PDB file of C-alpha atoms in Angstrom:
ATOM      1  CA  MET S 773       1.860  16.721   6.781  1.00  0.00           C
ATOM      2  CA  PRO S 774       0.998  18.336  10.057  1.00  0.00           C
ATOM      3  CA  ASP S 775       3.272  17.342  12.912  1.00  0.00           C
ATOM      4  CA  GLU S 776       0.232  16.308  14.968  1.00  0.00           C
ATOM      5  CA  LEU S 777      -0.577  13.403  12.641  1.00  0.00           C
ATOM      6  CA  ARG S 778       3.068  12.354  12.477  1.00  0.00           C
ATOM      7  CA  LYS S 779       3.190  12.325  16.290  1.00  0.00           C
ATOM      8  CA  LEU S 780      -0.014  10.273  16.517  1.00  0.00           C
ATOM      9  CA  LEU S 781       1.234   7.709  13.994  1.00  0.00           C
ATOM     10  CA  VAL S 782       4.475   7.214  15.913  1.00  0.00           C
ATOM     11  CA  GLU S 783       2.708   7.170  19.282  1.00  0.00           C
ATOM     12  CA  HIS S 784       0.233   4.451  18.244  1.00  0.00           C
ATOM     13  CA  PHE S 785       2.783   2.240  16.460  1.00  0.00           C
ATOM     14  CA  ARG S 786       4.424  -0.685  18.241  1.00  0.00           C
ATOM     15  CA  TRP S 787       7.254  -3.126  17.618  1.00  0.00           C
ATOM     16  CA  VAL S 788       6.229  -6.550  18.934  1.00  0.00           C
ATOM     17  CA  ASP S 789       8.492  -9.468  19.820  1.00  0.00           C
ATOM     18  CA  PRO S 790       6.639 -12.552  18.529  1.00  0.00           C
ATOM     19  CA  GLY S 791       8.695 -14.896  20.696  1.00  0.00           C
ATOM     20  CA  PRO S 792      11.958 -16.815  20.867  1.00  0.00           C
ATOM     21  CA  ALA S 793      11.501 -18.585  17.513  1.00  0.00           C
ATOM     22  CA  ALA S 794      11.298 -15.268  15.631  1.00  0.00           C
ATOM     23  CA  SER S 795      14.343 -13.692  14.024  1.00  0.00           C
ATOM     24  CA  HIS S 796      12.982 -10.149  14.069  1.00  0.00           C
ATOM     25  CA  LEU S 797      10.431  -7.843  15.641  1.00  0.00           C
ATOM     26  CA  VAL S 798       7.033  -7.459  13.986  1.00  0.00           C
ATOM     27  CA  SER S 799       5.395  -4.112  13.265  1.00  0.00           C
ATOM     28  CA  ASP S 800       1.990  -3.498  14.821  1.00  0.00           C
ATOM     29  CA  VAL S 801      -0.042  -0.700  13.243  1.00  0.00           C
ATOM     30  CA  SER S 802      -3.319  -1.832  14.823  1.00  0.00           C
ATOM     31  CA  GLY S 803      -3.276   1.183  17.141  1.00  0.00           C
ATOM     32  CA  TRP S 804      -3.825   3.433  14.125  1.00  0.00           C
ATOM     33  CA  TRP S 805      -7.230   1.898  13.442  1.00  0.00           C
ATOM     34  CA  ARG S 806      -8.429   2.514  17.007  1.00  0.00           C
ATOM     35  CA  GLU S 807      -7.835   6.267  16.939  1.00  0.00           C
ATOM     36  CA  PRO S 808     -10.593   8.316  15.249  1.00  0.00           C
ATOM     37  CA  GLU S 809      -8.279  11.298  14.728  1.00  0.00           C
ATOM     38  CA  ILE S 810      -5.802   9.125  12.809  1.00  0.00           C
ATOM     39  CA  LEU S 811      -8.630   7.614  10.746  1.00  0.00           C
ATOM     40  CA  ALA S 812      -9.968  11.072   9.908  1.00  0.00           C
ATOM     41  CA  ARG S 813      -6.589  12.515   8.888  1.00  0.00           C
ATOM     42  CA  LEU S 814      -4.701   9.594   7.356  1.00  0.00           C
ATOM     43  CA  GLY S 815      -6.634   9.347   4.080  1.00  0.00           C
ATOM     44  CA  PRO S 816      -6.413  13.061   3.261  1.00  0.00           C
ATOM     45  CA  ALA S 817      -2.715  13.223   4.235  1.00  0.00           C
ATOM     46  CA  LEU S 818      -1.823  10.331   1.900  1.00  0.00           C
ATOM     47  CA  ALA S 819      -4.089  11.685  -0.845  1.00  0.00           C
ATOM     48  CA  ASP S 820      -2.349  15.063  -0.683  1.00  0.00           C
ATOM     49  CA  LEU S 821       0.969  13.402  -1.585  1.00  0.00           C
ATOM     50  CA  PHE S 822      -0.411  12.646  -5.076  1.00  0.00           C
ATOM     51  CA  ARG S 823      -3.377  14.999  -5.539  1.00  0.00           C
ATOM     52  CA  PRO S 824      -1.552  17.023  -8.265  1.00  0.00           C
ATOM     53  CA  ASP S 825      -1.023  13.774 -10.234  1.00  0.00           C
ATOM     54  CA  ARG S 826      -4.805  13.358 -10.622  1.00  0.00           C
ATOM     55  CA  PRO S 827      -5.225   9.628  -9.936  1.00  0.00           C
ATOM     56  CA  THR S 828      -8.513   8.132 -11.135  1.00  0.00           C
ATOM     57  CA  VAL S 829      -8.450   5.038  -8.907  1.00  0.00           C
ATOM     58  CA  VAL S 830      -6.659   3.693  -5.827  1.00  0.00           C
ATOM     59  CA  VAL S 831      -5.327   0.115  -5.706  1.00  0.00           C
ATOM     60  CA  SER S 832      -4.154  -1.436  -2.432  1.00  0.00           C
ATOM     61  CA  PRO S 833      -2.938  -4.924  -1.530  1.00  0.00           C
ATOM     62  CA  GLU S 834      -4.520  -6.967   1.210  1.00  0.00           C
ATOM     63  CA  ALA S 835      -4.421  -6.997   4.170  1.00  0.00           C
ATOM     64  CA  THR S 836      -3.727  -3.559   5.668  1.00  0.00           C
ATOM     65  CA  GLY S 837      -4.139  -1.910   2.282  1.00  0.00           C
ATOM     66  CA  LEU S 838      -7.784  -2.962   2.249  1.00  0.00           C
ATOM     67  CA  MET S 839      -8.366  -0.676   5.233  1.00  0.00           C
ATOM     68  CA  LEU S 840      -6.062   2.138   4.154  1.00  0.00           C
ATOM     69  CA  GLY S 841      -6.904   2.334   0.438  1.00  0.00           C
ATOM     70  CA  PRO S 842     -10.573   3.305   0.848  1.00  0.00           C
ATOM     71  CA  LEU S 843      -9.593   6.180   3.158  1.00  0.00           C
ATOM     72  CA  VAL S 844      -7.342   7.599   0.433  1.00  0.00           C
ATOM     73  CA  ALA S 845      -9.826   6.932  -2.374  1.00  0.00           C
ATOM     74  CA  THR S 846     -12.558   8.747  -0.451  1.00  0.00           C
ATOM     75  CA  ALA S 847     -10.260  11.730   0.154  1.00  0.00           C
ATOM     76  CA  LEU S 848      -9.473  11.878  -3.580  1.00  0.00           C
ATOM     77  CA  GLY S 849     -13.082  11.337  -4.683  1.00  0.00           C
ATOM     78  CA  VAL S 850     -12.125   8.270  -6.743  1.00  0.00           C
ATOM     79  CA  GLY S 851     -12.871   4.550  -6.640  1.00  0.00           C
ATOM     80  CA  PHE S 852     -11.004   1.823  -4.802  1.00  0.00           C
ATOM     81  CA  VAL S 853      -9.805  -1.518  -6.198  1.00  0.00           C
ATOM     82  CA  PRO S 854      -8.537  -4.273  -3.886  1.00  0.00           C
ATOM     83  CA  ALA S 855      -5.502  -6.320  -4.911  1.00  0.00           C
ATOM     84  CA  TYR S 856      -5.679  -9.873  -3.609  1.00  0.00           C
ATOM     85  CA  LYS S 857      -2.929 -12.325  -2.740  1.00  0.00           C
ATOM     86  CA  LYS S 858      -3.173 -15.771  -4.312  1.00  0.00           C
ATOM     87  CA  ARG S 859      -4.121 -18.278  -1.629  1.00  0.00           C
ATOM     88  CA  PRO S 860      -1.848 -21.198  -0.719  1.00  0.00           C
ATOM     89  CA  ASP S 861      -4.825 -23.541  -1.164  1.00  0.00           C
ATOM     90  CA  GLY S 862      -5.110 -22.436  -4.807  1.00  0.00           C
ATOM     91  CA  ARG S 863      -8.541 -20.855  -4.338  1.00  0.00           C
ATOM     92  CA  LEU S 864      -8.930 -17.890  -6.671  1.00  0.00           C
ATOM     93  CA  ILE S 865     -11.058 -14.774  -6.500  1.00  0.00           C
ATOM     94  CA  ALA S 866     -14.161 -14.800  -8.693  1.00  0.00           C
ATOM     95  CA  GLY S 867     -14.008 -13.489 -12.243  1.00  0.00           C
ATOM     96  CA  PRO S 868     -11.248 -12.789 -14.747  1.00  0.00           C
ATOM     97  CA  THR S 869      -8.205 -11.487 -12.897  1.00  0.00           C
ATOM     98  CA  THR S 870      -4.784 -10.207 -13.935  1.00  0.00           C
ATOM     99  CA  TRP S 871      -1.984 -11.596 -11.747  1.00  0.00           C
ATOM    100  CA  ALA S 872       1.707 -10.803 -11.275  1.00  0.00           C
ATOM    101  CA  SER S 873       4.286 -12.360  -8.971  1.00  0.00           C
ATOM    102  CA  THR S 874       6.689 -10.522  -6.723  1.00  0.00           C
ATOM    103  CA  THR S 875      10.364 -10.997  -6.341  1.00  0.00           C
ATOM    104  CA  SER S 876      11.405 -11.943  -2.818  1.00  0.00           C
ATOM    105  CA  ASP S 877       9.793  -9.609  -0.277  1.00  0.00           C
ATOM    106  CA  TYR S 878      11.013  -8.456   3.141  1.00  0.00           C
ATOM    107  CA  ARG S 879      10.237 -11.900   4.597  1.00  0.00           C
ATOM    108  CA  GLY S 880      11.879 -13.794   1.733  1.00  0.00           C
ATOM    109  CA  ARG S 881       8.480 -14.829   0.321  1.00  0.00           C
ATOM    110  CA  THR S 882       7.295 -14.701  -3.252  1.00  0.00           C
ATOM    111  CA  LEU S 883       3.679 -13.558  -3.545  1.00  0.00           C
ATOM    112  CA  THR S 884       1.243 -13.419  -6.436  1.00  0.00           C
ATOM    113  CA  LEU S 885      -1.078 -10.399  -6.482  1.00  0.00           C
ATOM    114  CA  GLY S 886      -4.163  -9.967  -8.626  1.00  0.00           C
ATOM    115  CA  VAL S 887      -6.817  -7.420  -9.520  1.00  0.00           C
ATOM    116  CA  ARG S 888     -10.178  -8.204 -11.108  1.00  0.00           C
ATOM    117  CA  ASP S 889     -10.004  -7.165 -14.748  1.00  0.00           C
ATOM    118  CA  ARG S 890     -13.326  -5.320 -14.726  1.00  0.00           C
ATOM    119  CA  HIS S 891     -12.083  -2.834 -12.132  1.00  0.00           C
ATOM    120  CA  LEU S 892      -9.032  -1.426 -13.956  1.00  0.00           C
ATOM    121  CA  ARG S 893      -9.760   0.384 -17.200  1.00  0.00           C
ATOM    122  CA  PRO S 894      -7.425   1.430 -20.001  1.00  0.00           C
ATOM    123  CA  GLY S 895      -6.195   4.933 -19.274  1.00  0.00           C
ATOM    124  CA  ASP S 896      -6.803   4.758 -15.523  1.00  0.00           C
ATOM    125  CA  ARG S 897      -4.258   6.714 -13.502  1.00  0.00           C
ATOM    126  CA  VAL S 898      -3.594   4.360 -10.613  1.00  0.00           C
ATOM    127  CA  LEU S 899      -2.352   5.370  -7.184  1.00  0.00           C
ATOM    128  CA  VAL S 900      -1.090   2.382  -5.202  1.00  0.00           C
ATOM    129  CA  VAL S 901      -1.528   2.791  -1.440  1.00  0.00           C
ATOM    130  CA  ASP S 902       0.047   0.687   1.307  1.00  0.00           C
ATOM    131  CA  ASP S 903       1.080   1.056   4.915  1.00  0.00           C
ATOM    132  CA  TRP S 904       4.765   0.116   4.537  1.00  0.00           C
ATOM    133  CA  VAL S 905       7.255  -0.045   1.667  1.00  0.00           C
ATOM    134  CA  ALA S 906      10.455  -1.998   2.350  1.00  0.00           C
ATOM    135  CA  THR S 907      11.673  -3.849  -0.765  1.00  0.00           C
ATOM    136  CA  GLY S 908       9.194  -2.587  -3.354  1.00  0.00           C
ATOM    137  CA  ALA S 909       8.423  -6.182  -4.403  1.00  0.00           C
ATOM    138  CA  GLN S 910       4.646  -5.835  -4.068  1.00  0.00           C
ATOM    139  CA  LEU S 911       4.701  -2.437  -5.777  1.00  0.00           C
ATOM    140  CA  ARG S 912       6.549  -3.835  -8.785  1.00  0.00           C
ATOM    141  CA  ALA S 913       4.013  -6.660  -9.106  1.00  0.00           C
ATOM    142  CA  LEU S 914       1.099  -4.235  -8.826  1.00  0.00           C
ATOM    143  CA  TYR S 915       2.667  -1.916 -11.403  1.00  0.00           C
ATOM    144  CA  GLN S 916       2.903  -4.949 -13.742  1.00  0.00           C
ATOM    145  CA  VAL S 917      -0.795  -5.676 -13.220  1.00  0.00           C
ATOM    146  CA  VAL S 918      -1.655  -2.023 -13.850  1.00  0.00           C
ATOM    147  CA  ALA S 919       0.392  -1.942 -17.078  1.00  0.00           C
ATOM    148  CA  ALA S 920      -1.153  -5.229 -18.257  1.00  0.00           C
ATOM    149  CA  ARG S 921      -4.580  -3.573 -17.960  1.00  0.00           C
ATOM    150  CA  SER S 922      -3.366  -0.587 -20.071  1.00  0.00           C
ATOM    151  CA  ALA S 923      -3.531   1.714 -17.074  1.00  0.00           C
ATOM    152  CA  GLU S 924      -0.772   3.953 -15.717  1.00  0.00           C
ATOM    153  CA  PRO S 925       0.722   3.841 -12.215  1.00  0.00           C
ATOM    154  CA  VAL S 926       1.217   7.411 -10.993  1.00  0.00           C
ATOM    155  CA  GLY S 927       3.087   6.241  -7.886  1.00  0.00           C
ATOM    156  CA  THR S 928       2.673   4.855  -4.394  1.00  0.00           C
ATOM    157  CA  ALA S 929       1.507   6.663  -1.274  1.00  0.00           C
ATOM    158  CA  ALA S 930       2.688   4.939   1.898  1.00  0.00           C
ATOM    159  CA  VAL S 931       2.473   5.674   5.568  1.00  0.00           C
ATOM    160  CA  ILE S 932       6.058   4.445   6.079  1.00  0.00           C
ATOM    161  CA  ALA S 933       8.850   4.202   3.497  1.00  0.00           C
ATOM    162  CA  ASP S 934      11.647   2.025   4.831  1.00  0.00           C
ATOM    163  CA  CYS S 935      13.442   1.561   1.522  1.00  0.00           C
ATOM    164  CA  PRO S 936      16.533   3.072  -0.094  1.00  0.00           C
ATOM    165  CA  ALA S 937      16.018   6.543  -1.591  1.00  0.00           C
ATOM    166  CA  GLY S 938      16.885   5.266  -5.066  1.00  0.00           C
ATOM    167  CA  LEU S 939      14.159   2.631  -4.909  1.00  0.00           C
ATOM    168  CA  ALA S 940      11.650   5.181  -3.621  1.00  0.00           C
ATOM    169  CA  ALA S 941      12.499   7.488  -6.533  1.00  0.00           C
ATOM    170  CA  GLU S 942      12.302   4.682  -9.106  1.00  0.00           C
ATOM    171  CA  LEU S 943       8.891   3.518  -7.878  1.00  0.00           C
ATOM    172  CA  ARG S 944       7.643   7.048  -7.163  1.00  0.00           C
ATOM    173  CA  VAL S 945       7.045   6.343  -3.476  1.00  0.00           C
ATOM    174  CA  ARG S 946       5.994   9.246  -1.293  1.00  0.00           C
ATOM    175  CA  ALA S 947       5.454   8.613   2.402  1.00  0.00           C
ATOM    176  CA  LEU S 948       4.378  10.322   5.581  1.00  0.00           C
ATOM    177  CA  LEU S 949       7.185   8.769   7.668  1.00  0.00           C
ATOM    178  CA  THR S 950      10.488   6.996   7.147  1.00  0.00           C
ATOM    179  CA  GLY S 951      11.514   3.775   8.830  1.00  0.00           C
ATOM    180  CA  ARG S 952      13.982   5.721  10.970  1.00  0.00           C
ATOM    181  CA  GLU S 953      11.158   7.802  12.428  1.00  0.00           C
ATOM    182  CA  ILE S 954       9.379   4.718  13.701  1.00  0.00           C
TER     183      ILE S 954
END
């Protein structure tokens, strides 16, 4: 990845203190979406991490993934499939959906992620895309959904990998930056 994009990503990232009740700082990547140069270069840079693996579709979890995934899908010339989080009120997305639950994530939460069945086809080569990988909990759940639909996860392209190297290798995570660089 060109150093210019790396510099822009770091420059437009912020750690935010949400207040005295919080136990940790919160990441703020909203500056990335304001910069046209980042928007133009981010999709192709993430796509290049997995271009040789020939993905046929990109899957990304809400919320930030719904902005990032289409940039990567467009750069690869493939479709995009959103992965939704089950709502606390029990409201489901329309249509048959395959769901999988996470183990505890970086906030100690357990989430349930789902993809509409009609959008993942047997034999699809799925690239998962997200902004940040910390515990891999969401990736594991998405890989379960992908396998349940008889598709194959080729790996995960992330802007930031803040996870142990062994976990990144196991889940085939490739990233533009590490947590230490932010």
